[in-house]
Coordinates of C-alpha atoms in Angstrom, one line a residue:
X1 CA -41.5 34.2 33.7
X2 CA -37.6 33.4 34.3
X3 CA -36.1 35.4 36.9
X4 CA -33.4 37.6 35.9
X5 CA -30.3 36.3 37.4
X6 CA -26.8 37.9 37.4
X7 CA -25.7 35.5 35.0
X8 CA -28.6 36.1 32.9
X9 CA -28.2 39.7 33.0
X10 CA -24.8 39.9 32.1
X11 CA -25.6 37.4 29.1
X12 CA -28.1 39.7 28.3
X13 CA -25.7 42.7 28.5
X14 CA -23.0 41.4 26.4
X15 CA -25.8 40.2 23.6
X16 CA -26.8 43.9 23.5
X17 CA -23.1 45.2 23.3
X18 CA -22.1 42.4 21.0
X19 CA -25.1 43.3 18.7
X20 CA -24.2 47.0 18.7
X21 CA -20.8 46.3 17.8
X22 CA -21.8 43.9 15.0
X23 CA -24.5 46.6 13.6
X24 CA -21.7 49.2 13.8
X25 CA -18.9 47.1 12.0
X26 CA -21.3 45.6 9.5
X27 CA -22.1 49.0 8.3
X28 CA -19.0 50.4 8.2
X29 CA -17.5 47.0 6.4
X30 CA -20.6 47.5 3.7
X31 CA -19.7 51.6 3.6
X32 CA -16.5 50.4 2.7
X33 CA -16.9 47.9 0.4
X34 CA -19.2 49.8 -1.4
X35 CA -16.3 52.6 -2.2
X36 CA -13.6 51.0 -1.8
X37 CA -11.4 50.2 -4.9
X38 CA -12.9 47.4 -6.6
X39 CA -16.3 47.8 -5.1
X40 CA -19.6 48.1 -7.4
X41 CA -19.7 51.7 -7.2
X42 CA -15.8 52.0 -8.7
X43 CA -16.3 49.4 -11.1
X44 CA -19.0 51.2 -12.6
X45 CA -17.5 54.1 -12.9
X46 CA -14.2 52.6 -14.1
X47 CA -16.4 50.8 -16.7
X48 CA -17.7 54.4 -18.0
X49 CA -14.2 55.9 -17.8
X50 CA -12.8 52.5 -19.8
X51 CA -15.9 53.6 -22.5
X52 CA -14.6 57.1 -22.4
X53 CA -11.2 56.1 -23.5
X54 CA -12.1 53.6 -25.8
X55 CA -14.8 56.5 -27.7
X56 CA -12.1 59.2 -28.5
X57 CA -10.0 57.7 -30.8
X58 CA -10.1 54.0 -31.6
X59 CA -10.8 51.0 -31.1
X60 CA -14.6 52.4 -31.1
X61 CA -14.4 55.6 -32.6
X62 CA -13.6 55.0 -36.3
X63 CA -11.6 58.5 -37.0
X64 CA -8.2 57.3 -36.7
X65 CA -9.3 54.4 -39.6
X66 CA -10.7 57.0 -41.5
X67 CA -7.4 59.2 -41.2
X68 CA -5.8 56.3 -42.3
X69 CA -8.1 56.0 -45.5
X70 CA -7.6 59.1 -46.6
X71 CA -3.4 58.6 -46.1
X72 CA -4.4 55.5 -48.4
X73 CA -6.2 57.3 -51.0
X74 CA -4.0 60.5 -51.7
X75 CA -0.6 59.5 -50.7
X76 CA 0.4 56.5 -52.9
X77 CA 4.2 55.9 -51.2
X78 CA 2.3 55.4 -47.7
X79 CA -0.5 53.5 -49.2
X80 CA 0.8 50.0 -48.0
X81 CA 1.5 51.1 -44.4
X82 CA -1.7 52.9 -44.2
X83 CA -3.6 49.7 -45.3
X84 CA -1.7 47.8 -42.9
X85 CA -2.5 50.3 -40.2
X86 CA -6.6 49.9 -41.2
X87 CA -6.3 46.4 -40.8
X88 CA -4.7 46.6 -37.1
X89 CA -7.5 49.3 -36.2
X90 CA -10.2 46.2 -37.6
X91 CA -8.2 43.8 -35.2
X92 CA -9.0 46.0 -32.2
X93 CA -12.3 47.3 -33.2
X94 CA -13.1 43.5 -33.0
X95 CA -11.5 42.8 -29.9
X96 CA -13.3 45.6 -28.1
X97 CA -16.4 45.2 -30.0
X98 CA -17.0 41.6 -28.3
X99 CA -15.5 43.0 -24.7
X100 CA -18.3 45.4 -24.7
X101 CA -21.1 43.8 -26.1
X102 CA -20.5 41.3 -23.0
X103 CA -19.8 44.3 -20.3
X104 CA -22.0 45.4 -17.6
X105 CA -23.7 48.6 -18.4
X106 CA -26.4 50.2 -18.2
X107 CA -29.7 49.4 -20.7
X108 CA -29.4 52.7 -22.4
X109 CA -25.5 52.3 -23.2
X110 CA -26.2 48.6 -24.1
X111 CA -28.7 49.7 -26.6
X112 CA -27.2 52.2 -28.0
X113 CA -24.0 49.9 -28.5
X114 CA -26.5 46.9 -30.0
X115 CA -28.8 49.3 -32.4
X116 CA -26.4 52.4 -33.5
X117 CA -22.7 52.3 -32.7
X118 CA -21.8 48.1 -34.0
X119 CA -24.1 48.7 -36.7
X120 CA -23.0 51.7 -38.1
X121 CA -19.3 50.8 -37.0
X122 CA -19.6 47.2 -39.2
X123 CA -21.1 49.5 -42.1
X124 CA -17.9 51.4 -42.0
X125 CA -15.7 48.6 -42.0
X126 CA -17.4 46.8 -44.6
X127 CA -17.3 49.5 -47.1
X128 CA -13.7 49.9 -45.9
X129 CA -12.4 46.4 -46.8
X130 CA -14.9 45.4 -49.0
X131 CA -14.9 48.4 -51.1
X132 CA -12.4 50.9 -50.4
X133 CA -9.1 48.6 -50.3
X134 CA -9.8 46.5 -53.6
X135 CA -10.7 50.2 -55.6
X136 CA -7.8 52.3 -54.0
X137 CA -5.5 53.5 -57.0
X138 CA -7.9 53.1 -59.3
X139 CA -10.2 55.4 -61.7
X140 CA -11.0 59.0 -59.9
X141 CA -14.5 58.3 -60.3
X142 CA -14.9 54.7 -58.9
X143 CA -12.8 56.4 -56.0
X144 CA -15.0 59.3 -55.6
X145 CA -18.0 57.0 -54.9
X146 CA -16.3 54.3 -52.4
X147 CA -15.2 58.0 -50.8
X148 CA -19.2 59.2 -50.5
X149 CA -19.8 55.9 -49.3
X150 CA -17.4 55.9 -46.8
X151 CA -18.3 59.5 -45.7
X152 CA -21.9 58.9 -44.7
X153 CA -20.7 55.2 -42.8
X154 CA -18.7 57.6 -41.0
X155 CA -20.7 60.5 -39.9
X156 CA -23.3 57.8 -39.3
X157 CA -20.8 56.1 -36.8
X158 CA -19.4 59.1 -35.5
X159 CA -23.2 60.4 -34.4
X160 CA -23.4 57.2 -32.8
X161 CA -20.1 57.2 -30.9
X162 CA -21.0 61.3 -29.8
X163 CA -24.4 59.9 -28.7
X164 CA -23.1 57.1 -26.5
X165 CA -20.2 59.4 -25.1
X166 CA -22.7 61.8 -24.1
X167 CA -24.9 59.5 -22.0
X168 CA -21.8 57.6 -20.7
X169 CA -20.6 60.7 -19.1
X170 CA -24.2 61.1 -17.9
X171 CA -24.3 57.9 -16.1
X172 CA -20.6 58.2 -14.9
X173 CA -21.4 61.4 -13.5
X174 CA -24.8 59.6 -11.8
X175 CA -22.9 57.0 -10.5
X176 CA -20.2 59.5 -8.4
X177 CA -23.3 61.1 -6.9
X178 CA -24.6 58.2 -5.9
X179 CA -20.9 56.6 -4.4
X180 CA -20.8 60.0 -2.5
X181 CA -24.5 60.2 -1.3
X182 CA -24.2 56.2 -0.3
X183 CA -20.5 56.8 1.4
X184 CA -21.9 60.0 3.2
X185 CA -25.5 58.3 4.4
X186 CA -23.3 55.2 5.5
X187 CA -20.7 57.0 7.5
X188 CA -23.5 59.1 9.5
X189 CA -25.2 55.4 9.7
X190 CA -22.0 54.0 11.5
X191 CA -21.5 56.9 13.6
X192 CA -24.9 56.9 15.2
X193 CA -24.2 52.8 15.9
X194 CA -20.9 53.3 17.3
X195 CA -22.4 56.2 19.5
X196 CA -25.5 53.7 20.2
X197 CA -22.9 50.8 21.1
X198 CA -21.2 53.2 23.7
X199 CA -24.1 54.1 25.6
X200 CA -25.4 50.4 26.3
X201 CA -22.2 49.3 27.2
X202 CA -22.0 52.6 29.7
X203 CA -26.0 51.9 30.8
X204 CA -25.2 48.4 31.0
X205 CA -21.9 49.1 33.5
X206 CA -23.9 51.2 35.6
X207 CA -26.7 48.7 36.1
X208 CA -24.7 46.0 36.8
X209 CA -22.6 47.9 39.5
X210 CA -26.5 48.8 41.1
X211 CA -27.9 44.9 40.8
X212 CA -24.0 43.2 41.4
X213 CA -20.9 44.9 42.2
X214 CA -22.7 46.8 45.5
X215 CA -24.5 44.3 47.1
X216 CA -21.7 42.3 46.8
X217 CA -19.4 44.9 48.8
X218 CA -22.5 44.6 51.5
X219 CA -22.4 41.3 51.9
X220 CA -18.4 41.3 51.8
X221 CA -18.4 43.5 54.8
X222 CA -21.0 41.4 56.6
X223 CA -18.6 38.4 56.3
X224 CA -16.2 40.6 57.6
X225 CA -18.2 41.0 60.9
X226 CA -18.7 37.6 60.8
X227 CA -15.2 36.1 60.7
X228 CA -14.9 38.5 64.1
X229 CA -17.6 36.5 65.7
X230 CA -20.4 39.0 65.5
X231 CA -22.6 36.3 64.7
X232 CA -26.1 38.2 65.9
X233 CA -26.2 40.2 62.7
X234 CA -28.9 39.5 60.2
X235 CA -27.6 38.3 56.7
X236 CA -28.6 41.2 54.1
X237 CA -30.6 40.3 50.5
X238 CA -31.8 37.0 51.7
X239 CA -34.6 37.7 49.6
X240 CA -33.4 38.1 46.5
X241 CA -33.6 35.2 43.6
X242 CA -30.1 35.7 41.8
X243 CA -26.7 34.9 42.8
X244 CA -26.5 37.4 45.6
X245 CA -29.5 35.9 47.3
X246 CA -28.0 32.4 47.3
X247 CA -24.7 33.8 48.6
X248 CA -26.9 35.7 51.4
X249 CA -28.6 32.4 52.2
X250 CA -25.4 31.0 52.3
X251 CA -24.3 32.7 54.8
X252 CA -27.2 32.7 57.2
X253 CA -26.3 28.9 56.8
X254 CA -22.6 29.6 58.0
X255 CA -23.8 32.0 60.7
X256 CA -26.6 29.5 62.4
X257 CA -23.3 26.9 61.9
X258 CA -21.2 29.2 63.9
X259 CA -24.0 30.2 66.8
X260 CA -24.3 25.7 66.9
X261 CA -20.3 25.7 67.4
X262 CA -20.1 28.0 69.9
X263 CA -22.6 25.8 72.3
X264 CA -20.9 22.6 71.4
X265 CA -17.8 24.1 72.5
X266 CA -19.0 25.0 76.0
X267 CA -20.4 21.4 76.3
X268 CA -16.9 20.3 75.5
X269 CA -15.5 22.2 78.2
X270 CA -18.2 20.6 80.4
X271 CA -17.1 17.2 79.6
X272 CA -13.2 17.5 79.7
X273 CA -12.7 16.7 83.3
X274 CA -14.6 13.2 82.7
X275 CA -12.3 12.5 79.8
X276 CA -9.2 13.2 81.8
X277 CA -10.4 10.4 84.5
X278 CA -10.9 8.1 81.8
X279 CA -7.5 9.0 79.8
X280 CA -5.6 8.3 83.7
X281 CA -7.4 5.1 83.8
X282 CA -6.6 3.9 80.6
X283 CA -2.8 5.0 80.8
X284 CA -2.6 2.8 84.0
X285 CA -3.6 -0.4 82.0
X286 CA -1.4 0.4 79.1
X287 CA 1.7 0.5 81.4
X288 CA 0.4 -2.9 82.6
X289 CA 0.1 -4.2 79.1
X290 CA 3.8 -2.8 78.6
X291 CA 5.2 -4.9 80.8
X292 CA 3.7 -7.9 79.7
X293 CA 4.5 -7.1 75.9
X294 CA 8.1 -6.3 76.9
X295 CA 8.2 -10.2 78.9
X296 CA 6.6 -11.7 75.6
X297 CA 9.2 -10.1 73.6
X298 CA 12.3 -10.8 76.1
X299 CA 11.4 -14.7 75.9
X300 CA 10.4 -14.7 71.9
X301 CA 13.6 -13.0 71.2
X302 CA 16.0 -15.5 73.1
X303 CA 14.1 -18.4 71.8
X304 CA 14.8 -17.0 68.0
X305 CA 18.2 -16.1 68.4
X306 CA 18.6 -19.7 69.7
X307 CA 16.6 -20.6 66.7
X308 CA 19.2 -18.6 64.6
X309 CA 21.7 -20.6 65.8
X310 CA 20.4 -24.3 64.7
X311 CA 18.7 -24.7 68.0
X312 CA 15.8 -26.2 68.3
X313 CA 15.6 -26.9 72.0
X314 CA 14.0 -23.7 72.7
X315 CA 10.3 -24.2 73.6
X316 CA 9.4 -21.6 76.2
X317 CA 7.9 -23.4 79.1
X318 CA 7.0 -20.3 81.1
X319 CA 3.3 -18.9 80.7
X320 CA 2.5 -15.6 79.2
X321 CA -0.5 -13.3 79.9
X322 CA -3.7 -14.3 78.5
X323 CA -3.9 -12.0 75.6
X324 CA -0.5 -13.5 74.6
X325 CA -0.5 -17.1 75.6
X326 CA -1.4 -18.2 72.0
X327 CA 1.7 -16.6 70.8
X328 CA 3.6 -18.9 72.8
X329 CA 1.9 -22.0 72.1
X330 CA 2.0 -21.2 68.4
X331 CA 5.8 -21.2 68.4
X332 CA 6.2 -24.0 70.7
X333 CA 3.9 -26.0 68.0
X334 CA 6.1 -24.4 65.0
X335 CA 9.3 -25.9 66.5
X336 CA 7.8 -29.2 67.0
X337 CA 6.5 -29.1 63.1
X338 CA 10.2 -28.0 61.9
X339 CA 11.6 -30.9 63.8
X340 CA 9.6 -32.9 62.0
X341 CA 10.1 -31.4 58.6
X342 CA 14.1 -31.7 59.2
X343 CA 13.7 -35.2 60.1
X344 CA 11.8 -35.9 56.7
X345 CA 14.4 -33.9 54.9
X346 CA 16.9 -35.9 56.0
X347 CA 15.4 -39.4 54.8
X348 CA 14.2 -37.0 51.3
X349 CA 18.1 -36.2 51.0
X350 CA 19.3 -40.0 51.2
X351 CA 16.9 -40.9 48.7
X352 CA 17.5 -38.1 46.5
X353 CA 21.1 -38.9 46.3
X354 CA 20.7 -42.3 45.9
X355 CA 18.2 -41.7 42.7
X356 CA 20.5 -38.8 41.4
X357 CA 23.9 -41.3 41.5
X358 CA 21.3 -43.8 39.6
X359 CA 20.6 -41.6 37.3
X360 CA 23.7 -40.2 36.9
X361 CA 25.2 -44.2 35.9
X362 CA 22.0 -44.5 33.9
X363 CA 22.9 -41.0 31.9
X364 CA 26.7 -42.1 30.9
X365 CA 25.6 -45.4 29.7
X366 CA 23.0 -43.7 27.7
X367 CA 25.4 -41.2 26.2
X368 CA 27.9 -43.6 25.3
X369 CA 25.4 -45.9 23.6
X370 CA 24.0 -42.8 22.0
X371 CA 27.5 -41.7 20.8
X372 CA 28.2 -45.3 19.2
X373 CA 24.5 -44.9 17.6
X374 CA 25.6 -41.3 16.3
X375 CA 28.7 -42.6 14.8
X376 CA 26.9 -45.8 12.9
X377 CA 24.6 -43.2 11.5
X378 CA 27.3 -41.2 10.4
X379 CA 28.8 -43.7 8.7
X380 CA 25.4 -44.7 7.1
X381 CA 24.6 -41.3 6.0
X382 CA 27.8 -41.4 4.0
X383 CA 27.6 -44.8 2.7
X384 CA 24.0 -43.7 1.3
X385 CA 25.3 -40.1 -0.4
X386 CA 27.9 -42.1 -2.0
X387 CA 25.2 -44.6 -3.5
X388 CA 23.1 -41.4 -4.2
X389 CA 26.0 -39.9 -6.1
X390 CA 26.4 -43.2 -8.1
X391 CA 22.6 -43.0 -9.1
X392 CA 22.6 -40.0 -10.0
X393 CA 25.5 -40.7 -12.4
X394 CA 23.9 -43.8 -13.5
X395 CA 21.0 -41.6 -14.1
X396 CA 23.0 -39.1 -16.1
X397 CA 24.0 -41.9 -18.2
X398 CA 20.9 -43.7 -18.8
X399 CA 19.3 -40.2 -20.2
X400 CA 22.5 -40.3 -22.2
X401 CA 21.4 -43.5 -23.4
X402 CA 17.9 -42.5 -23.9
X403 CA 18.9 -39.5 -25.9
X404 CA 21.1 -42.1 -28.0
X405 CA 18.6 -44.7 -28.7
X406 CA 16.2 -41.9 -29.6
X407 CA 19.0 -40.4 -32.5
X408 CA 19.3 -44.6 -33.6
X409 CA 15.3 -44.8 -33.6
X410 CA 14.9 -41.2 -35.5
X411 CA 17.6 -42.4 -38.2
X412 CA 16.2 -45.9 -38.8
X413 CA 12.8 -44.1 -39.6
X414 CA 14.3 -41.9 -42.1
X415 CA 16.1 -44.8 -43.5
X416 CA 13.0 -46.7 -43.9
X417 CA 11.3 -43.8 -45.4
X418 CA 14.7 -43.7 -47.8
X419 CA 13.9 -47.2 -48.6
X420 CA 10.5 -46.8 -49.2
X421 CA 11.4 -44.0 -51.7
X422 CA 13.9 -46.3 -53.4
X423 CA 11.6 -48.8 -53.7
X424 CA 9.1 -46.7 -55.2
X425 CA 12.0 -45.2 -57.9
X426 CA 12.9 -49.1 -58.7
X427 CA 9.3 -49.6 -59.6
X428 CA 9.0 -46.3 -61.7
X429 CA 12.7 -47.6 -63.2
X430 CA 10.4 -50.8 -64.2
X431 CA 7.6 -49.1 -65.4
X432 CA 10.2 -47.0 -68.1
X433 CA 12.1 -50.1 -69.2
X434 CA 8.9 -51.6 -70.4
X435 CA 7.6 -48.3 -72.1
X436 CA 11.4 -48.3 -73.8
X437 CA 10.7 -52.3 -74.5
X438 CA 7.6 -51.5 -76.3
X439 CA 9.2 -48.5 -78.1
X440 CA 11.8 -51.1 -79.2
X441 CA 9.1 -53.4 -80.6
X442 CA 8.1 -50.1 -82.4
X443 CA 11.2 -49.7 -83.7
X444 CA 11.5 -53.3 -84.9
X445 CA 8.6 -53.4 -86.8
X446 CA 9.3 -50.0 -88.4
X447 CA 12.8 -51.6 -89.5
X448 CA 11.0 -54.4 -91.0
X449 CA 8.4 -52.3 -92.9
X450 CA 11.5 -50.3 -94.3
X451 CA 13.2 -53.6 -95.4
X452 CA 10.4 -54.6 -97.4
X453 CA 9.8 -51.0 -98.4
X454 CA 13.6 -51.2 -99.7
X455 CA 13.1 -54.5 -101.5
X456 CA 10.2 -53.6 -103.3
X457 CA 11.7 -50.3 -104.5
X458 CA 14.8 -52.7 -105.7
X459 CA 12.8 -55.1 -107.5
X460 CA 11.4 -51.9 -108.9
X461 CA 14.7 -50.2 -110.2
X462 CA 16.1 -53.4 -111.6
X463 CA 12.2 -53.4 -113.8
X464 CA 13.2 -50.0 -114.5
X465 CA 16.6 -50.8 -115.8
X466 CA 19.3 -48.0 -116.6
X467 CA 16.8 -45.0 -115.1
X468 CA 16.6 -47.0 -111.8
X469 CA 20.0 -47.6 -111.0
X470 CA 20.2 -44.9 -108.8
X471 CA 16.8 -45.5 -107.2
X472 CA 18.2 -49.0 -106.6
X473 CA 21.5 -47.7 -104.9
X474 CA 19.2 -45.8 -102.4
X475 CA 16.9 -48.6 -101.9
X476 CA 19.9 -51.0 -101.5
X477 CA 21.5 -48.2 -98.7
X478 CA 17.9 -48.2 -97.2
X479 CA 17.5 -51.9 -96.8
X480 CA 21.2 -52.1 -95.3
X481 CA 20.4 -48.8 -92.4
X482 CA 16.8 -51.0 -91.9
X483 CA 18.9 -54.3 -91.3
X484 CA 21.1 -52.3 -88.9
X485 CA 18.2 -50.5 -87.5
X486 CA 16.5 -53.8 -86.4
X487 CA 19.8 -55.7 -85.1
X488 CA 20.4 -52.3 -83.0
X489 CA 16.7 -52.3 -81.6
X490 CA 17.4 -56.0 -80.8
X491 CA 20.3 -55.3 -78.7
X492 CA 18.7 -52.7 -76.8
X493 CA 15.7 -54.6 -76.5
X494 CA 18.0 -57.4 -74.8
X495 CA 19.3 -55.0 -72.8
X496 CA 16.4 -53.8 -71.4
X497 CA 15.3 -57.2 -70.9
X498 CA 18.6 -57.4 -68.8
X499 CA 17.8 -54.4 -66.9
X500 CA 14.6 -55.0 -66.3
X501 CA 15.5 -58.3 -64.5
X502 CA 18.0 -56.9 -62.4
X503 CA 15.6 -53.9 -61.5
X504 CA 13.1 -56.6 -60.6
X505 CA 15.9 -58.1 -58.2
X506 CA 16.8 -54.8 -56.9
X507 CA 13.5 -54.0 -56.1
X508 CA 13.1 -57.2 -54.1
X509 CA 15.9 -56.5 -52.3
X510 CA 15.1 -53.0 -51.3
X511 CA 12.0 -54.1 -50.2
X512 CA 13.6 -57.0 -48.1
X513 CA 16.0 -54.2 -46.9
X514 CA 12.8 -52.0 -45.9
X515 CA 11.5 -54.7 -44.2
X516 CA 14.3 -55.2 -42.1
X517 CA 14.7 -51.3 -41.4
X518 CA 11.4 -51.6 -40.1
X519 CA 12.0 -54.1 -37.6
X520 CA 15.3 -52.7 -36.7
X521 CA 12.9 -49.4 -35.8
X522 CA 10.5 -51.8 -34.2
X523 CA 13.0 -52.8 -32.0
X524 CA 14.7 -49.6 -31.1
X525 CA 11.1 -47.9 -30.3
X526 CA 10.9 -51.2 -27.9
X527 CA 14.1 -50.3 -26.5
X528 CA 13.4 -46.5 -26.1
X529 CA 10.5 -47.9 -23.9
X530 CA 12.7 -50.0 -21.8
X531 CA 15.2 -47.2 -21.2
X532 CA 12.3 -44.8 -20.6
X533 CA 10.9 -47.0 -17.7
X534 CA 14.6 -47.7 -16.4
X535 CA 15.3 -43.9 -16.6
X536 CA 12.0 -43.5 -14.6
X537 CA 12.8 -46.1 -11.7
X538 CA 16.3 -44.9 -11.2
X539 CA 14.7 -41.3 -10.9
X540 CA 12.6 -42.5 -8.4
X541 CA 15.5 -44.6 -6.6
X542 CA 17.2 -41.5 -6.6
X543 CA 14.5 -39.6 -4.9
X544 CA 13.9 -42.1 -2.5
X545 CA 17.8 -42.4 -1.6
X546 CA 17.7 -38.9 -1.2
X547 CA 14.8 -39.0 1.1
X548 CA 16.2 -41.6 3.0
X549 CA 19.5 -40.1 3.3
X550 CA 17.6 -36.6 4.4
X551 CA 15.8 -38.6 7.1
X552 CA 19.0 -40.2 8.2
X553 CA 20.6 -36.9 8.6
X554 CA 17.8 -35.8 10.4
X555 CA 18.1 -38.9 13.2
X556 CA 21.8 -38.2 13.1
X557 CA 20.9 -34.7 14.3
X558 CA 18.7 -35.7 16.9
X559 CA 21.0 -38.7 17.9
X560 CA 23.5 -36.2 18.5
X561 CA 21.4 -33.7 20.4
X562 CA 20.1 -37.0 22.1
X563 CA 23.7 -37.5 23.2
X564 CA 24.5 -33.9 24.4
X565 CA 21.3 -33.9 26.5
X566 CA 22.1 -37.3 28.0
X567 CA 25.3 -35.8 29.0
X568 CA 23.7 -32.7 30.4
X569 CA 21.6 -35.1 32.3
X570 CA 24.3 -37.0 33.7
X571 CA 26.1 -33.8 34.8
X572 CA 23.2 -32.3 36.3
X573 CA 22.6 -35.6 38.3
X574 CA 26.3 -35.1 39.9
X575 CA 25.3 -31.6 40.7
X576 CA 21.9 -33.1 42.3
X577 CA 24.0 -35.7 44.1
X578 CA 26.4 -32.6 45.3
X579 CA 23.6 -30.4 46.5
X580 CA 22.0 -33.4 48.4
X581 CA 25.1 -34.1 50.4
X582 CA 25.3 -30.3 51.0
X583 CA 21.9 -30.4 52.2
X584 CA 22.3 -33.1 54.3
X585 CA 25.3 -31.4 56.0
X586 CA 23.3 -28.1 56.6
X587 CA 20.5 -30.1 58.6
X588 CA 22.8 -31.9 60.2
X589 CA 23.6 -28.7 62.2
X590 CA 20.0 -28.3 63.8
X591 CA 20.2 -29.2 67.2
X592 CA 16.9 -30.9 68.0
X593 CA 14.8 -31.9 71.8
X594 CA 15.9 -35.6 71.9
X595 CA 19.9 -35.4 72.1
X596 CA 20.1 -39.8 71.7
X597 CA 17.6 -39.6 68.7
X598 CA 19.4 -36.7 67.1
X599 CA 23.1 -38.7 67.7
X600 CA 21.3 -41.7 65.9
X601 CA 19.6 -40.1 63.3
X602 CA 23.2 -38.3 62.3
X603 CA 25.0 -41.6 62.3
X604 CA 22.3 -43.1 60.1
X605 CA 22.1 -40.1 58.0
X606 CA 25.9 -40.8 57.5
X607 CA 26.3 -44.3 56.6
X608 CA 23.3 -43.8 54.1
X609 CA 25.1 -40.7 52.4
X610 CA 28.5 -43.0 52.2
X611 CA 26.8 -45.7 50.6
X612 CA 25.0 -43.6 48.2

């Protein structure tokens, strides 16, 4: 079983108090929700009140509608208004009927509404709308029968309303009594719950004071005594298993540590004298080391000051103490290394200056050649641009020529089609002329037969004597007319033959013309193909020239950049030469150990620099 520590005890106490307060709060909240506005009991009471309000008078109670019926029956001047009021009351009844059918009522109330009130009301409104209103103002006997039915329906509806009203009053009174009882019970429960929570809280505070606060006070007083050096006292509450016990056991460790500390302090006092003697010996040795260090610092300082003045004849010849001897040797080796480095720098400076001079001269030559090349490329680029413009103009003219050739080809094809149509027309004319010749032949034969008939008629008229003279004159006229018709037919036939000959010649000439136009169309088509090839070739040449011009422009730009870089290289070479000379002058300021060798090196260096 886990031990009851202070933290667990506090947690348990907090849970108990919280549970009590939450219980009290929940009960109070539930009580308020039950009896407050919009609570369950309040809504039930409100529903009953609304039901009573609807029952007396409308919409559910038909008393006002019944009064309007009497007004419409016995007062003709107010009949229309009364009938309109009846319809309004019927609409209100329908609205409230649907609401109360779906309302949350008790089962007895809902049963009365379903089984008594709504059937009686529907019966009343059926008689009113279907019998009374159509019959109002008619015969007395008819109206009396209708009024009797209305009276019975009204009494049934009124009885159902009274029954429902009494039941609603009883339910409302019962709900009010229930609400009062529940509010009283819930209020008492909340009060007792709050008192219980307060009691638990007070008991918890007392328990925590006994179990935690009082032991902490005792431990605090013990810690004050231990701070004053009273380490012989025993720590209280060491046997407890909670946080108080942990604190007490930790204090016991501190008490034992204090006792051990006192013991160590006593032993330290005994060892103090020996440490003082050792300290004096160490101080004497430190003084000696300080003197040696001062000497090393002085000699190194003098050598470094000479080195700062460009004097490399500053090697340290006096020996140092053993611990500093390595420093002297390292310094002397550094001076020798620096001398060798300066000599190599002198030689390298001459080489750098000579190479920079050669580089500067080469850069100058390259810059001039690059400038000449850039100028030539610029001229070539301008010439290519002119050629490109000329090719573009030629391309435009060639495209126009192609369009003209295409139009000529179209015209030639149209003319060929026209010639074909003309040839067909000539053939049709030739056929028509042949048909006319046949018709003329028929007319000629008819004229010949008419002449023969006229001749026979003249012979018969001559035989008839006097009685046939008139007929002989007519026969003579007919014969003359037939002869003229035959002569005209021969002339027409001659003209038709001439026309046929001319039409045949025209057909021949038109056919030859059509053949020539066909050949012209073929030639124009061939020219169009050649022109297309020329246009494509010119466009390809134009594209190639544009690409060549772009490449030359890019090459011109690159050449100009190379010229600029050559100029920059020449300038950098001049700067490098000047810096090499300045470096040589700086190196000549150093004083090397071998004086004769130093002067010789300086003279050689000057001659090399001048030559460069």
